[in-house]
Amino acid sequence: MLSVLVTGISGRMGQAVQQAVTQNPETNVGATHDVGIELAPVLEKCDVAIDFSHHSFTAELLAEAVKTQKSLVIGTTGHTDEERRLIQEAAKSIPIVYASNFSVGVNTLFWLTRKAAQILGDTCDIEVIEMHHHHKIDAPSGTARTLAEILCAETGMSYTDDVVHGREGMVGARPQRQIGMHALRGGDVVGDHTVMFATDGERVELTHKASSRMTFASGAVRAALWLQGKQAGLYNMEDVLGFSTI
């Protein structure tokens, strides 16, 4: 039985992960963590931590996990470049699954986006549109950023230089080598993501819509189980699902 530490337990995703861990016959909740609770004692009792808290907590979690040689599943988004560097450094010592989205459907969208960009990327205008509930604090979503990074990798564009976050005013004609990013917020939307490839006469749209956080939580538990026995390294959900070999 895999003993799991669930962080950010007071948040929506933390509660969903706790439910998913409890429902899985191969896992149990060894401990939970939230702001104000000392990390070391609760992490020591568990085999792996699943983190959907806040990016500001990541450095502390990484340091303690490396110290105690515990595996990590990180689903928190909004990390700074320095925090991403810390994740990469920690992965030299412990196995980590770090993903912007743990849904099987979304990771299928990642794979399809990569293939579509290889076929259409040089001939189409590319736009990414995402929508989430009004409580979400980061924009664009981590999933939308991953989609844009995939598109940049396949088309030779740069996330820093070629991704435009919304448009306003007299911006002029749209250059082809540009990726538009649009973040919508409202209501209780769990997460919608669309990648659009548009050219004269036709348009291809790849869309994923989530209606329950449990799809993400169950995917995170699947990743935690997959990590058992893995060597130190930085993995993503496509590795967990075997998409990286397709």
mmCIF file of C-alpha atoms in Angstrom:
data_model
loop_
_atom_site.group_PDB
_atom_site.id
_atom_site.type_symbol
_atom_site.label_atom_id
_atom_site.label_comp_id
_atom_site.label_asym_id
_atom_site.label_seq_id
_atom_site.Cartn_x
_atom_site.Cartn_y
_atom_site.Cartn_z
ATOM 1 C CA MET A 1 0.000 0.000 0.000
ATOM 2 C CA LEU A 2 1.481 3.336 -1.115
ATOM 3 C CA SER A 3 1.319 5.973 1.623
ATOM 4 C CA VAL A 4 0.623 9.437 0.194
ATOM 5 C CA LEU A 5 1.110 12.901 1.657
ATOM 6 C CA VAL A 6 -1.549 15.260 0.291
ATOM 7 C CA THR A 7 -0.475 18.906 0.440
ATOM 8 C CA GLY A 8 -2.721 21.943 0.102
ATOM 9 C CA ILE A 9 -5.473 19.945 1.796
ATOM 10 C CA SER A 10 -7.759 22.947 2.293
ATOM 11 C CA GLY A 11 -7.835 23.718 -1.441
ATOM 12 C CA ARG A 12 -10.187 22.321 -4.051
ATOM 13 C CA MET A 13 -7.535 20.156 -5.661
ATOM 14 C CA GLY A 14 -6.148 19.008 -2.328
ATOM 15 C CA GLN A 15 -9.568 17.757 -1.314
ATOM 16 C CA ALA A 16 -10.039 16.045 -4.689
ATOM 17 C CA VAL A 17 -6.628 14.334 -4.378
ATOM 18 C CA GLN A 18 -7.479 13.143 -0.872
ATOM 19 C CA GLN A 19 -10.691 11.618 -2.226
ATOM 20 C CA ALA A 20 -8.864 9.983 -5.159
ATOM 21 C CA VAL A 21 -6.188 8.502 -2.878
ATOM 22 C CA THR A 22 -8.849 7.131 -0.535
ATOM 23 C CA GLN A 23 -10.802 5.566 -3.402
ATOM 24 C CA ASN A 24 -7.779 3.831 -4.940
ATOM 25 C CA PRO A 25 -7.244 0.347 -3.417
ATOM 26 C CA GLU A 26 -3.466 0.637 -3.853
ATOM 27 C CA THR A 27 -3.027 3.909 -1.910
ATOM 28 C CA ASN A 28 -3.860 5.463 1.414
ATOM 29 C CA VAL A 29 -3.585 8.968 2.862
ATOM 30 C CA GLY A 30 -0.599 8.751 5.170
ATOM 31 C CA ALA A 31 -0.795 12.418 6.139
ATOM 32 C CA THR A 32 -2.012 15.810 4.966
ATOM 33 C CA HIS A 33 -0.372 19.221 4.969
ATOM 34 C CA ASP A 34 -1.412 22.837 4.790
ATOM 35 C CA VAL A 35 -0.145 26.276 5.738
ATOM 36 C CA GLY A 36 1.024 26.341 9.356
ATOM 37 C CA ILE A 37 1.796 22.611 9.587
ATOM 38 C CA GLU A 38 5.423 21.515 9.943
ATOM 39 C CA LEU A 39 6.389 19.620 6.784
ATOM 40 C CA ALA A 40 9.157 17.281 7.939
ATOM 41 C CA PRO A 41 7.149 15.078 10.360
ATOM 42 C CA VAL A 42 4.259 14.464 7.936
ATOM 43 C CA LEU A 43 6.491 13.826 4.910
ATOM 44 C CA GLU A 44 8.606 11.372 6.902
ATOM 45 C CA LYS A 45 5.536 9.142 7.424
ATOM 46 C CA CYS A 46 4.779 8.832 3.677
ATOM 47 C CA ASP A 47 6.287 7.306 0.542
ATOM 48 C CA VAL A 48 5.338 10.088 -1.882
ATOM 49 C CA ALA A 49 3.822 13.571 -1.802
ATOM 50 C CA ILE A 50 1.199 14.866 -4.228
ATOM 51 C CA ASP A 51 1.355 18.655 -4.330
ATOM 52 C CA PHE A 52 -1.392 20.930 -5.618
ATOM 53 C CA SER A 53 -0.777 23.891 -3.322
ATOM 54 C CA HIS A 54 1.045 27.113 -4.245
ATOM 55 C CA HIS A 55 4.275 27.601 -6.161
ATOM 56 C CA SER A 56 5.805 29.480 -3.208
ATOM 57 C CA PHE A 57 5.767 26.190 -1.242
ATOM 58 C CA THR A 58 7.708 24.254 -3.863
ATOM 59 C CA ALA A 59 11.226 25.146 -2.703
ATOM 60 C CA GLU A 60 10.540 23.958 0.850
ATOM 61 C CA LEU A 61 8.897 20.757 -0.399
ATOM 62 C CA LEU A 62 11.802 19.985 -2.746
ATOM 63 C CA ALA A 63 14.412 20.528 -0.059
ATOM 64 C CA GLU A 64 12.663 18.248 2.420
ATOM 65 C CA ALA A 65 11.926 15.583 -0.196
ATOM 66 C CA VAL A 66 15.577 15.460 -1.270
ATOM 67 C CA LYS A 67 16.654 15.280 2.365
ATOM 68 C CA THR A 68 14.325 12.329 3.097
ATOM 69 C CA GLN A 69 14.533 10.762 -0.406
ATOM 70 C CA LYS A 70 10.784 10.896 -1.008
ATOM 71 C CA SER A 71 9.193 10.884 -4.472
ATOM 72 C CA LEU A 72 7.104 13.851 -5.596
ATOM 73 C CA VAL A 73 4.143 14.464 -7.859
ATOM 74 C CA ILE A 74 3.916 18.205 -8.541
ATOM 75 C CA GLY A 75 0.746 19.566 -10.109
ATOM 76 C CA THR A 76 1.105 23.115 -8.814
ATOM 77 C CA THR A 77 1.366 25.735 -11.568
ATOM 78 C CA GLY A 78 2.598 29.324 -11.810
ATOM 79 C CA HIS A 79 6.237 28.544 -11.008
ATOM 80 C CA THR A 80 8.907 31.152 -11.644
ATOM 81 C CA ASP A 81 11.937 30.295 -13.763
ATOM 82 C CA GLU A 82 13.982 29.918 -10.561
ATOM 83 C CA GLU A 83 11.431 27.536 -9.052
ATOM 84 C CA ARG A 84 11.486 25.471 -12.237
ATOM 85 C CA ARG A 85 15.264 25.336 -11.982
ATOM 86 C CA LEU A 86 14.965 24.048 -8.411
ATOM 87 C CA ILE A 87 12.621 21.282 -9.595
ATOM 88 C CA GLN A 88 15.125 20.253 -12.272
ATOM 89 C CA GLU A 89 17.958 20.256 -9.736
ATOM 90 C CA ALA A 90 15.999 18.163 -7.195
ATOM 91 C CA ALA A 91 15.167 15.629 -9.923
ATOM 92 C CA LYS A 92 18.853 14.721 -10.035
ATOM 93 C CA SER A 93 18.392 13.191 -6.569
ATOM 94 C CA ILE A 94 14.763 11.964 -6.460
ATOM 95 C CA PRO A 95 12.093 10.909 -8.974
ATOM 96 C CA ILE A 96 9.577 13.670 -9.726
ATOM 97 C CA VAL A 97 6.543 13.753 -11.974
ATOM 98 C CA TYR A 98 6.028 17.424 -12.813
ATOM 99 C CA ALA A 99 3.098 18.222 -15.074
ATOM 100 C CA SER A 100 0.798 21.146 -15.711
ATOM 101 C CA ASN A 101 -2.134 18.756 -16.095
ATOM 102 C CA PHE A 102 -2.689 15.151 -14.982
ATOM 103 C CA SER A 103 -5.787 14.436 -17.071
ATOM 104 C CA VAL A 104 -5.450 11.604 -19.590
ATOM 105 C CA GLY A 105 -7.547 13.668 -21.998
ATOM 106 C CA VAL A 106 -5.378 16.772 -21.696
ATOM 107 C CA ASN A 107 -2.203 14.761 -22.205
ATOM 108 C CA THR A 108 -3.829 13.340 -25.322
ATOM 109 C CA LEU A 109 -4.389 16.966 -26.351
ATOM 110 C CA PHE A 110 -0.679 17.651 -25.776
ATOM 111 C CA TRP A 111 0.237 14.727 -28.051
ATOM 112 C CA LEU A 112 -2.251 15.741 -30.751
ATOM 113 C CA THR A 113 -1.061 19.359 -30.589
ATOM 114 C CA ARG A 114 2.520 18.240 -31.191
ATOM 115 C CA LYS A 115 1.497 16.174 -34.220
ATOM 116 C CA ALA A 116 -0.762 18.916 -35.618
ATOM 117 C CA ALA A 117 2.011 21.501 -35.243
ATOM 118 C CA GLN A 118 4.369 19.260 -37.187
ATOM 119 C CA ILE A 119 1.850 19.138 -40.039
ATOM 120 C CA LEU A 120 0.243 22.598 -39.919
ATOM 121 C CA GLY A 121 2.642 24.800 -37.983
ATOM 122 C CA ASP A 122 4.362 26.356 -41.006
ATOM 123 C CA THR A 123 1.143 27.192 -42.853
ATOM 124 C CA CYS A 124 -1.340 28.286 -40.167
ATOM 125 C CA ASP A 125 -1.930 31.057 -37.646
ATOM 126 C CA ILE A 126 -1.936 29.477 -34.176
ATOM 127 C CA GLU A 127 -4.047 30.599 -31.218
ATOM 128 C CA VAL A 128 -4.470 29.099 -27.727
ATOM 129 C CA ILE A 129 -7.641 29.822 -25.744
ATOM 130 C CA GLU A 130 -8.276 28.703 -22.173
ATOM 131 C CA MET A 131 -11.096 29.302 -19.675
ATOM 132 C CA HIS A 132 -11.247 28.620 -15.947
ATOM 133 C CA HIS A 133 -13.380 29.498 -12.913
ATOM 134 C CA HIS A 134 -13.191 32.963 -11.417
ATOM 135 C CA HIS A 135 -11.151 31.747 -8.404
ATOM 136 C CA LYS A 136 -8.080 30.815 -10.480
ATOM 137 C CA ILE A 137 -5.148 33.033 -9.567
ATOM 138 C CA ASP A 138 -2.654 32.461 -12.419
ATOM 139 C CA ALA A 139 -2.994 33.286 -16.107
ATOM 140 C CA PRO A 140 -2.449 31.761 -18.515
ATOM 141 C CA SER A 141 -3.089 28.358 -17.007
ATOM 142 C CA GLY A 142 -0.195 25.948 -16.673
ATOM 143 C CA THR A 143 -1.866 23.726 -19.255
ATOM 144 C CA ALA A 144 -2.131 26.584 -21.756
ATOM 145 C CA ARG A 145 1.517 27.431 -21.194
ATOM 146 C CA THR A 146 2.474 23.798 -21.836
ATOM 147 C CA LEU A 147 0.471 23.866 -25.075
ATOM 148 C CA ALA A 148 2.275 27.037 -26.153
ATOM 149 C CA GLU A 149 5.655 25.537 -25.249
ATOM 150 C CA ILE A 150 4.854 22.460 -27.355
ATOM 151 C CA LEU A 151 3.857 24.712 -30.261
ATOM 152 C CA CYS A 152 7.031 26.761 -29.909
ATOM 153 C CA ALA A 153 9.215 23.645 -29.814
ATOM 154 C CA GLU A 154 7.638 22.268 -32.991
ATOM 155 C CA THR A 155 7.650 25.534 -34.963
ATOM 156 C CA GLY A 156 10.951 27.035 -33.844
ATOM 157 C CA MET A 157 9.287 29.960 -32.090
ATOM 158 C CA SER A 158 10.094 31.378 -28.649
ATOM 159 C CA TYR A 159 7.655 31.498 -25.737
ATOM 160 C CA THR A 160 9.226 34.742 -24.543
ATOM 161 C CA ASP A 161 9.362 36.515 -27.907
ATOM 162 C CA ASP A 162 6.569 35.034 -30.029
ATOM 163 C CA VAL A 163 3.665 34.356 -27.648
ATOM 164 C CA VAL A 164 1.274 37.325 -27.438
ATOM 165 C CA HIS A 165 -1.027 37.477 -24.423
ATOM 166 C CA GLY A 166 -4.217 39.029 -25.768
ATOM 167 C CA ARG A 167 -4.397 41.949 -28.160
ATOM 168 C CA GLU A 168 -5.570 45.525 -27.778
ATOM 169 C CA GLY A 169 -5.542 48.664 -29.907
ATOM 170 C CA MET A 170 -4.086 49.177 -33.373
ATOM 171 C CA VAL A 171 -1.847 46.121 -33.375
ATOM 172 C CA GLY A 172 -1.654 45.872 -37.166
ATOM 173 C CA ALA A 173 -1.809 42.759 -39.312
ATOM 174 C CA ARG A 174 -1.106 39.513 -37.507
ATOM 175 C CA PRO A 175 2.373 38.129 -38.263
ATOM 176 C CA GLN A 176 2.377 34.438 -39.085
ATOM 177 C CA ARG A 177 5.178 33.581 -36.675
ATOM 178 C CA GLN A 178 3.171 34.416 -33.584
ATOM 179 C CA ILE A 179 1.096 32.416 -31.100
ATOM 180 C CA GLY A 180 -1.895 34.166 -29.563
ATOM 181 C CA MET A 181 -2.701 33.312 -25.935
ATOM 182 C CA HIS A 182 -6.100 34.171 -24.450
ATOM 183 C CA ALA A 183 -7.147 33.546 -20.831
ATOM 184 C CA LEU A 184 -10.858 33.685 -20.005
ATOM 185 C CA ARG A 185 -12.213 33.612 -16.441
ATOM 186 C CA GLY A 186 -15.763 33.142 -15.186
ATOM 187 C CA GLY A 187 -18.227 31.023 -13.271
ATOM 188 C CA ASP A 188 -17.246 27.540 -12.123
ATOM 189 C CA VAL A 189 -15.490 26.310 -15.272
ATOM 190 C CA VAL A 190 -13.069 23.529 -14.257
ATOM 191 C CA GLY A 191 -10.902 23.944 -17.351
ATOM 192 C CA ASP A 192 -11.373 24.362 -21.111
ATOM 193 C CA HIS A 193 -8.466 24.465 -23.574
ATOM 194 C CA THR A 194 -8.473 24.952 -27.341
ATOM 195 C CA VAL A 195 -5.614 25.070 -29.831
ATOM 196 C CA MET A 196 -6.608 26.638 -33.152
ATOM 197 C CA PHE A 197 -4.763 26.323 -36.456
ATOM 198 C CA ALA A 198 -6.272 28.794 -38.940
ATOM 199 C CA THR A 199 -5.476 29.511 -42.572
ATOM 200 C CA ASP A 200 -7.335 30.853 -45.587
ATOM 201 C CA GLY A 201 -10.357 28.654 -46.236
ATOM 202 C CA GLU A 202 -10.170 26.313 -43.240
ATOM 203 C CA ARG A 203 -9.552 25.995 -39.519
ATOM 204 C CA VAL A 204 -8.576 23.061 -37.314
ATOM 205 C CA GLU A 205 -9.461 23.178 -33.597
ATOM 206 C CA LEU A 206 -8.318 20.763 -30.899
ATOM 207 C CA THR A 207 -10.373 21.123 -27.707
ATOM 208 C CA HIS A 208 -10.483 19.528 -24.281
ATOM 209 C CA LYS A 209 -13.134 20.370 -21.662
ATOM 210 C CA ALA A 210 -12.964 19.152 -18.073
ATOM 211 C CA SER A 211 -16.116 18.891 -15.971
ATOM 212 C CA SER A 212 -14.616 17.430 -12.773
ATOM 213 C CA ARG A 213 -11.403 17.924 -10.800
ATOM 214 C CA MET A 214 -11.396 14.199 -10.086
ATOM 215 C CA THR A 215 -9.939 13.514 -13.534
ATOM 216 C CA PHE A 216 -6.832 15.500 -12.521
ATOM 217 C CA ALA A 217 -6.718 14.001 -9.018
ATOM 218 C CA SER A 218 -7.016 10.421 -10.276
ATOM 219 C CA GLY A 219 -4.254 11.076 -12.799
ATOM 220 C CA ALA A 220 -1.990 12.370 -10.032
ATOM 221 C CA VAL A 221 -2.570 9.189 -8.017
ATOM 222 C CA ARG A 222 -1.766 7.156 -11.122
ATOM 223 C CA ALA A 223 1.496 9.111 -11.428
ATOM 224 C CA ALA A 224 2.347 8.476 -7.770
ATOM 225 C CA LEU A 225 1.914 4.731 -8.250
ATOM 226 C CA TRP A 226 3.963 4.833 -11.471
ATOM 227 C CA LEU A 227 6.868 6.476 -9.619
ATOM 228 C CA GLN A 228 7.434 3.419 -7.408
ATOM 229 C CA GLY A 229 10.879 2.014 -8.125
ATOM 230 C CA LYS A 230 11.763 4.740 -10.626
ATOM 231 C CA GLN A 231 15.244 6.207 -10.693
ATOM 232 C CA ALA A 232 15.850 9.859 -9.940
ATOM 233 C CA GLY A 233 14.722 12.014 -12.828
ATOM 234 C CA LEU A 234 12.192 14.550 -14.054
ATOM 235 C CA TYR A 235 9.166 12.902 -15.646
ATOM 236 C CA ASN A 236 5.868 14.214 -17.013
ATOM 237 C CA MET A 237 2.407 12.746 -17.434
ATOM 238 C CA GLU A 238 3.136 11.696 -21.006
ATOM 239 C CA ASP A 239 5.871 9.454 -19.570
ATOM 240 C CA VAL A 240 3.371 7.996 -17.093
ATOM 241 C CA LEU A 241 0.880 7.250 -19.879
ATOM 242 C CA GLY A 242 3.503 5.939 -22.291
ATOM 243 C CA PHE A 243 2.791 8.643 -24.885
ATOM 244 C CA SER A 244 6.480 9.542 -25.106
ATOM 245 C CA THR A 245 7.141 6.235 -26.883
ATOM 246 C CA ILE A 246 4.435 6.734 -29.527
#
